[in-house]
């Protein structure tokens, strides 16, 4: 019994040296540089309405205002933020956050293609085939299948 306990302890000790904690990764925007805050204005009233604006020396600016709505304590807010991306692209995002969720708007955000977009021919063919089947079923030419085949076996 003592041998088993000793073997388990030796295994645990050797495993600890094999698996070290992962080292934190450094990111491109991490730096020890201090950035001056040029403006920092914050207002909060007793009713829960708030407004804040701040701007830093490296071009980051944030502006947001909001107020509680309804009895459940939800807060609607709106604002914007801007900064310069690492590749030099200026980023400006305006947003609204309300009962419909966070709704950002920016020229840099992806946009879904305008509808109606072109429908592939194979999709149109499948829709036509389904319409033909429905018409044949309505005329009684196509037999209804109400039960799956008895030859089908579950996987």
PDB file of C-alpha atoms in Angstrom:
ATOM      1  CA  UNK A   1       0.000   0.000   0.000  1.00  0.00           C
ATOM      2  CA  UNK A   2       2.848   2.361   0.852  1.00  0.00           C
ATOM      3  CA  UNK A   3       4.422   1.586  -2.506  1.00  0.00           C
ATOM      4  CA  UNK A   4       1.206   2.587  -4.346  1.00  0.00           C
ATOM      5  CA  UNK A   5       0.980   5.911  -2.485  1.00  0.00           C
ATOM      6  CA  UNK A   6       4.664   6.593  -3.126  1.00  0.00           C
ATOM      7  CA  UNK A   7       4.234   5.795  -6.838  1.00  0.00           C
ATOM      8  CA  UNK A   8       1.237   8.150  -7.080  1.00  0.00           C
ATOM      9  CA  UNK A   9       3.164  10.968  -5.407  1.00  0.00           C
ATOM     10  CA  UNK A  10       6.144  10.444  -7.718  1.00  0.00           C
ATOM     11  CA  UNK A  11       3.847  10.476 -10.761  1.00  0.00           C
ATOM     12  CA  UNK A  12       2.158  13.698  -9.625  1.00  0.00           C
ATOM     13  CA  UNK A  13       5.515  15.369  -8.957  1.00  0.00           C
ATOM     14  CA  UNK A  14       6.872  14.449 -12.378  1.00  0.00           C
ATOM     15  CA  UNK A  15       3.644  15.576 -14.103  1.00  0.00           C
ATOM     16  CA  UNK A  16       3.953  19.003 -12.472  1.00  0.00           C
ATOM     17  CA  UNK A  17       7.293  19.540 -14.188  1.00  0.00           C
ATOM     18  CA  UNK A  18       5.912  18.395 -17.555  1.00  0.00           C
ATOM     19  CA  UNK A  19       2.960  20.783 -17.601  1.00  0.00           C
ATOM     20  CA  UNK A  20       3.849  24.367 -16.881  1.00  0.00           C
ATOM     21  CA  UNK A  21       1.318  27.160 -16.756  1.00  0.00           C
ATOM     22  CA  UNK A  22       1.020  28.958 -20.101  1.00  0.00           C
ATOM     23  CA  UNK A  23       2.917  32.203 -20.327  1.00  0.00           C
ATOM     24  CA  UNK A  24       0.909  35.320 -21.065  1.00  0.00           C
ATOM     25  CA  UNK A  25       1.067  36.314 -24.696  1.00  0.00           C
ATOM     26  CA  UNK A  26       2.170  39.793 -25.536  1.00  0.00           C
ATOM     27  CA  UNK A  27       0.013  41.715 -27.967  1.00  0.00           C
ATOM     28  CA  UNK A  28       1.115  44.252 -30.523  1.00  0.00           C
ATOM     29  CA  UNK A  29      -0.675  47.074 -28.698  1.00  0.00           C
ATOM     30  CA  UNK A  30       0.801  46.288 -25.276  1.00  0.00           C
ATOM     31  CA  UNK A  31       3.389  48.823 -24.233  1.00  0.00           C
ATOM     32  CA  UNK A  32       4.809  50.424 -21.168  1.00  0.00           C
ATOM     33  CA  UNK A  33       4.140  53.843 -22.675  1.00  0.00           C
ATOM     34  CA  UNK A  34       1.927  56.125 -20.607  1.00  0.00           C
ATOM     35  CA  UNK A  35      -0.635  58.065 -22.610  1.00  0.00           C
ATOM     36  CA  UNK A  36      -1.883  61.406 -21.383  1.00  0.00           C
ATOM     37  CA  UNK A  37      -5.600  61.895 -20.849  1.00  0.00           C
ATOM     38  CA  UNK A  38      -6.517  65.191 -22.480  1.00  0.00           C
ATOM     39  CA  UNK A  39     -10.163  65.328 -21.416  1.00  0.00           C
ATOM     40  CA  UNK A  40     -12.244  63.313 -18.931  1.00  0.00           C
ATOM     41  CA  UNK A  41     -15.740  64.543 -18.161  1.00  0.00           C
ATOM     42  CA  UNK A  42     -18.269  62.436 -16.270  1.00  0.00           C
ATOM     43  CA  UNK A  43     -21.755  63.406 -15.135  1.00  0.00           C
ATOM     44  CA  UNK A  44     -24.193  61.167 -13.267  1.00  0.00           C
ATOM     45  CA  UNK A  45     -27.424  62.488 -11.784  1.00  0.00           C
ATOM     46  CA  UNK A  46     -29.625  61.052  -9.049  1.00  0.00           C
ATOM     47  CA  UNK A  47     -32.124  59.657 -11.554  1.00  0.00           C
ATOM     48  CA  UNK A  48     -29.450  57.457 -13.173  1.00  0.00           C
ATOM     49  CA  UNK A  49     -28.841  59.538 -16.275  1.00  0.00           C
ATOM     50  CA  UNK A  50     -25.194  59.701 -17.198  1.00  0.00           C
ATOM     51  CA  UNK A  51     -22.845  61.248 -19.707  1.00  0.00           C
ATOM     52  CA  UNK A  52     -19.122  60.782 -20.144  1.00  0.00           C
ATOM     53  CA  UNK A  53     -16.531  61.979 -22.614  1.00  0.00           C
ATOM     54  CA  UNK A  54     -12.831  61.338 -22.664  1.00  0.00           C
ATOM     55  CA  UNK A  55      -9.972  61.800 -25.056  1.00  0.00           C
ATOM     56  CA  UNK A  56      -6.381  60.608 -24.930  1.00  0.00           C
ATOM     57  CA  UNK A  57      -3.191  61.954 -26.482  1.00  0.00           C
ATOM     58  CA  UNK A  58      -2.919  58.948 -28.827  1.00  0.00           C
ATOM     59  CA  UNK A  59      -6.237  59.765 -30.539  1.00  0.00           C
ATOM     60  CA  UNK A  60      -8.696  57.593 -28.636  1.00  0.00           C
ATOM     61  CA  UNK A  61     -11.978  59.326 -27.881  1.00  0.00           C
ATOM     62  CA  UNK A  62     -15.181  58.003 -26.345  1.00  0.00           C
ATOM     63  CA  UNK A  63     -18.499  59.726 -25.805  1.00  0.00           C
ATOM     64  CA  UNK A  64     -21.562  58.065 -24.293  1.00  0.00           C
ATOM     65  CA  UNK A  65     -24.807  59.077 -22.644  1.00  0.00           C
ATOM     66  CA  UNK A  66     -27.640  57.035 -21.258  1.00  0.00           C
ATOM     67  CA  UNK A  67     -30.665  56.921 -19.026  1.00  0.00           C
ATOM     68  CA  UNK A  68     -32.699  54.241 -17.274  1.00  0.00           C
ATOM     69  CA  UNK A  69     -35.977  53.270 -18.946  1.00  0.00           C
ATOM     70  CA  UNK A  70     -38.928  51.387 -17.526  1.00  0.00           C
ATOM     71  CA  UNK A  71     -39.313  49.669 -14.197  1.00  0.00           C
ATOM     72  CA  UNK A  72     -36.819  46.833 -14.766  1.00  0.00           C
ATOM     73  CA  UNK A  73     -33.700  49.008 -14.501  1.00  0.00           C
ATOM     74  CA  UNK A  74     -32.676  48.712 -18.153  1.00  0.00           C
ATOM     75  CA  UNK A  75     -30.533  51.545 -19.507  1.00  0.00           C
ATOM     76  CA  UNK A  76     -30.662  52.890 -23.034  1.00  0.00           C
ATOM     77  CA  UNK A  77     -27.442  54.473 -24.190  1.00  0.00           C
ATOM     78  CA  UNK A  78     -25.964  56.047 -27.288  1.00  0.00           C
ATOM     79  CA  UNK A  79     -22.545  57.311 -28.188  1.00  0.00           C
ATOM     80  CA  UNK A  80     -19.442  56.922 -30.277  1.00  0.00           C
ATOM     81  CA  UNK A  81     -15.810  55.973 -30.081  1.00  0.00           C
ATOM     82  CA  UNK A  82     -12.877  56.506 -32.372  1.00  0.00           C
ATOM     83  CA  UNK A  83      -9.243  55.489 -32.569  1.00  0.00           C
ATOM     84  CA  UNK A  84      -6.537  54.737 -35.093  1.00  0.00           C
ATOM     85  CA  UNK A  85      -6.065  51.055 -35.951  1.00  0.00           C
ATOM     86  CA  UNK A  86      -2.524  49.598 -35.908  1.00  0.00           C
ATOM     87  CA  UNK A  87      -2.415  49.781 -39.718  1.00  0.00           C
ATOM     88  CA  UNK A  88      -3.157  53.532 -39.597  1.00  0.00           C
ATOM     89  CA  UNK A  89      -6.839  53.304 -40.529  1.00  0.00           C
ATOM     90  CA  UNK A  90      -8.995  55.804 -38.631  1.00  0.00           C
ATOM     91  CA  UNK A  91     -11.893  53.987 -36.951  1.00  0.00           C
ATOM     92  CA  UNK A  92     -15.097  55.779 -35.971  1.00  0.00           C
ATOM     93  CA  UNK A  93     -18.102  53.874 -34.597  1.00  0.00           C
ATOM     94  CA  UNK A  94     -21.440  55.322 -33.513  1.00  0.00           C
ATOM     95  CA  UNK A  95     -23.805  53.129 -31.533  1.00  0.00           C
ATOM     96  CA  UNK A  96     -27.150  52.800 -29.821  1.00  0.00           C
ATOM     97  CA  UNK A  97     -27.780  50.227 -27.114  1.00  0.00           C
ATOM     98  CA  UNK A  98     -31.433  49.741 -26.220  1.00  0.00           C
ATOM     99  CA  UNK A  99     -34.109  47.048 -26.085  1.00  0.00           C
ATOM    100  CA  UNK A 100     -33.004  45.938 -29.572  1.00  0.00           C
ATOM    101  CA  UNK A 101     -29.414  45.324 -28.380  1.00  0.00           C
ATOM    102  CA  UNK A 102     -26.100  46.912 -29.317  1.00  0.00           C
ATOM    103  CA  UNK A 103     -26.385  48.510 -32.777  1.00  0.00           C
ATOM    104  CA  UNK A 104     -23.074  49.858 -34.071  1.00  0.00           C
ATOM    105  CA  UNK A 105     -22.729  51.869 -37.263  1.00  0.00           C
ATOM    106  CA  UNK A 106     -19.457  52.431 -39.092  1.00  0.00           C
ATOM    107  CA  UNK A 107     -18.147  52.490 -42.632  1.00  0.00           C
ATOM    108  CA  UNK A 108     -15.684  49.773 -41.558  1.00  0.00           C
ATOM    109  CA  UNK A 109     -18.311  47.221 -40.460  1.00  0.00           C
ATOM    110  CA  UNK A 110     -19.254  44.481 -42.938  1.00  0.00           C
ATOM    111  CA  UNK A 111     -22.595  44.923 -44.698  1.00  0.00           C
ATOM    112  CA  UNK A 112     -24.860  42.142 -45.909  1.00  0.00           C
ATOM    113  CA  UNK A 113     -25.497  42.109 -49.641  1.00  0.00           C
ATOM    114  CA  UNK A 114     -28.570  44.003 -50.767  1.00  0.00           C
ATOM    115  CA  UNK A 115     -31.642  41.872 -51.311  1.00  0.00           C
ATOM    116  CA  UNK A 116     -32.772  40.601 -53.682  1.00  0.00           C
ATOM    117  CA  UNK A 117     -29.443  39.032 -54.403  1.00  0.00           C
ATOM    118  CA  UNK A 118     -29.099  36.601 -57.297  1.00  0.00           C
ATOM    119  CA  UNK A 119     -30.593  33.204 -56.490  1.00  0.00           C
ATOM    120  CA  UNK A 120     -28.501  30.263 -57.792  1.00  0.00           C
ATOM    121  CA  UNK A 121     -30.113  28.198 -60.547  1.00  0.00           C
ATOM    122  CA  UNK A 122     -30.035  24.954 -58.519  1.00  0.00           C
ATOM    123  CA  UNK A 123     -32.187  26.658 -55.875  1.00  0.00           C
ATOM    124  CA  UNK A 124     -34.689  27.821 -58.504  1.00  0.00           C
ATOM    125  CA  UNK A 125     -34.763  24.273 -59.937  1.00  0.00           C
ATOM    126  CA  UNK A 126     -35.490  22.805 -56.489  1.00  0.00           C
ATOM    127  CA  UNK A 127     -38.291  25.329 -55.891  1.00  0.00           C
ATOM    128  CA  UNK A 128     -39.852  24.427 -59.277  1.00  0.00           C
ATOM    129  CA  UNK A 129     -39.555  20.696 -58.508  1.00  0.00           C
ATOM    130  CA  UNK A 130     -41.278  21.177 -55.128  1.00  0.00           C
ATOM    131  CA  UNK A 131     -44.078  23.166 -56.816  1.00  0.00           C
ATOM    132  CA  UNK A 132     -44.579  20.337 -59.358  1.00  0.00           C
ATOM    133  CA  UNK A 133     -44.750  17.785 -56.523  1.00  0.00           C
ATOM    134  CA  UNK A 134     -47.297  19.922 -54.652  1.00  0.00           C
ATOM    135  CA  UNK A 135     -49.441  20.238 -57.793  1.00  0.00           C
ATOM    136  CA  UNK A 136     -49.254  16.480 -58.467  1.00  0.00           C
ATOM    137  CA  UNK A 137     -50.167  15.740 -54.855  1.00  0.00           C
ATOM    138  CA  UNK A 138     -53.164  18.097 -55.113  1.00  0.00           C
ATOM    139  CA  UNK A 139     -54.346  16.276 -58.283  1.00  0.00           C
ATOM    140  CA  UNK A 140     -53.965  12.928 -56.504  1.00  0.00           C
ATOM    141  CA  UNK A 141     -51.191  11.778 -58.813  1.00  0.00           C
ATOM    142  CA  UNK A 142     -48.608  11.560 -56.043  1.00  0.00           C
ATOM    143  CA  UNK A 143     -49.116   9.171 -53.175  1.00  0.00           C
ATOM    144  CA  UNK A 144     -48.826  10.620 -49.683  1.00  0.00           C
ATOM    145  CA  UNK A 145     -46.160   9.079 -47.498  1.00  0.00           C
ATOM    146  CA  UNK A 146     -47.392   9.193 -43.937  1.00  0.00           C
ATOM    147  CA  UNK A 147     -45.157   6.589 -42.325  1.00  0.00           C
ATOM    148  CA  UNK A 148     -41.449   6.013 -42.798  1.00  0.00           C
ATOM    149  CA  UNK A 149     -40.411   2.789 -44.457  1.00  0.00           C
ATOM    150  CA  UNK A 150     -40.383  -0.227 -42.181  1.00  0.00           C
ATOM    151  CA  UNK A 151     -37.037  -1.174 -43.668  1.00  0.00           C
ATOM    152  CA  UNK A 152     -35.367   1.888 -42.205  1.00  0.00           C
ATOM    153  CA  UNK A 153     -33.248   1.106 -39.187  1.00  0.00           C
ATOM    154  CA  UNK A 154     -32.032   3.582 -36.659  1.00  0.00           C
ATOM    155  CA  UNK A 155     -28.296   4.125 -36.712  1.00  0.00           C
TER     156      UNK A 155
END
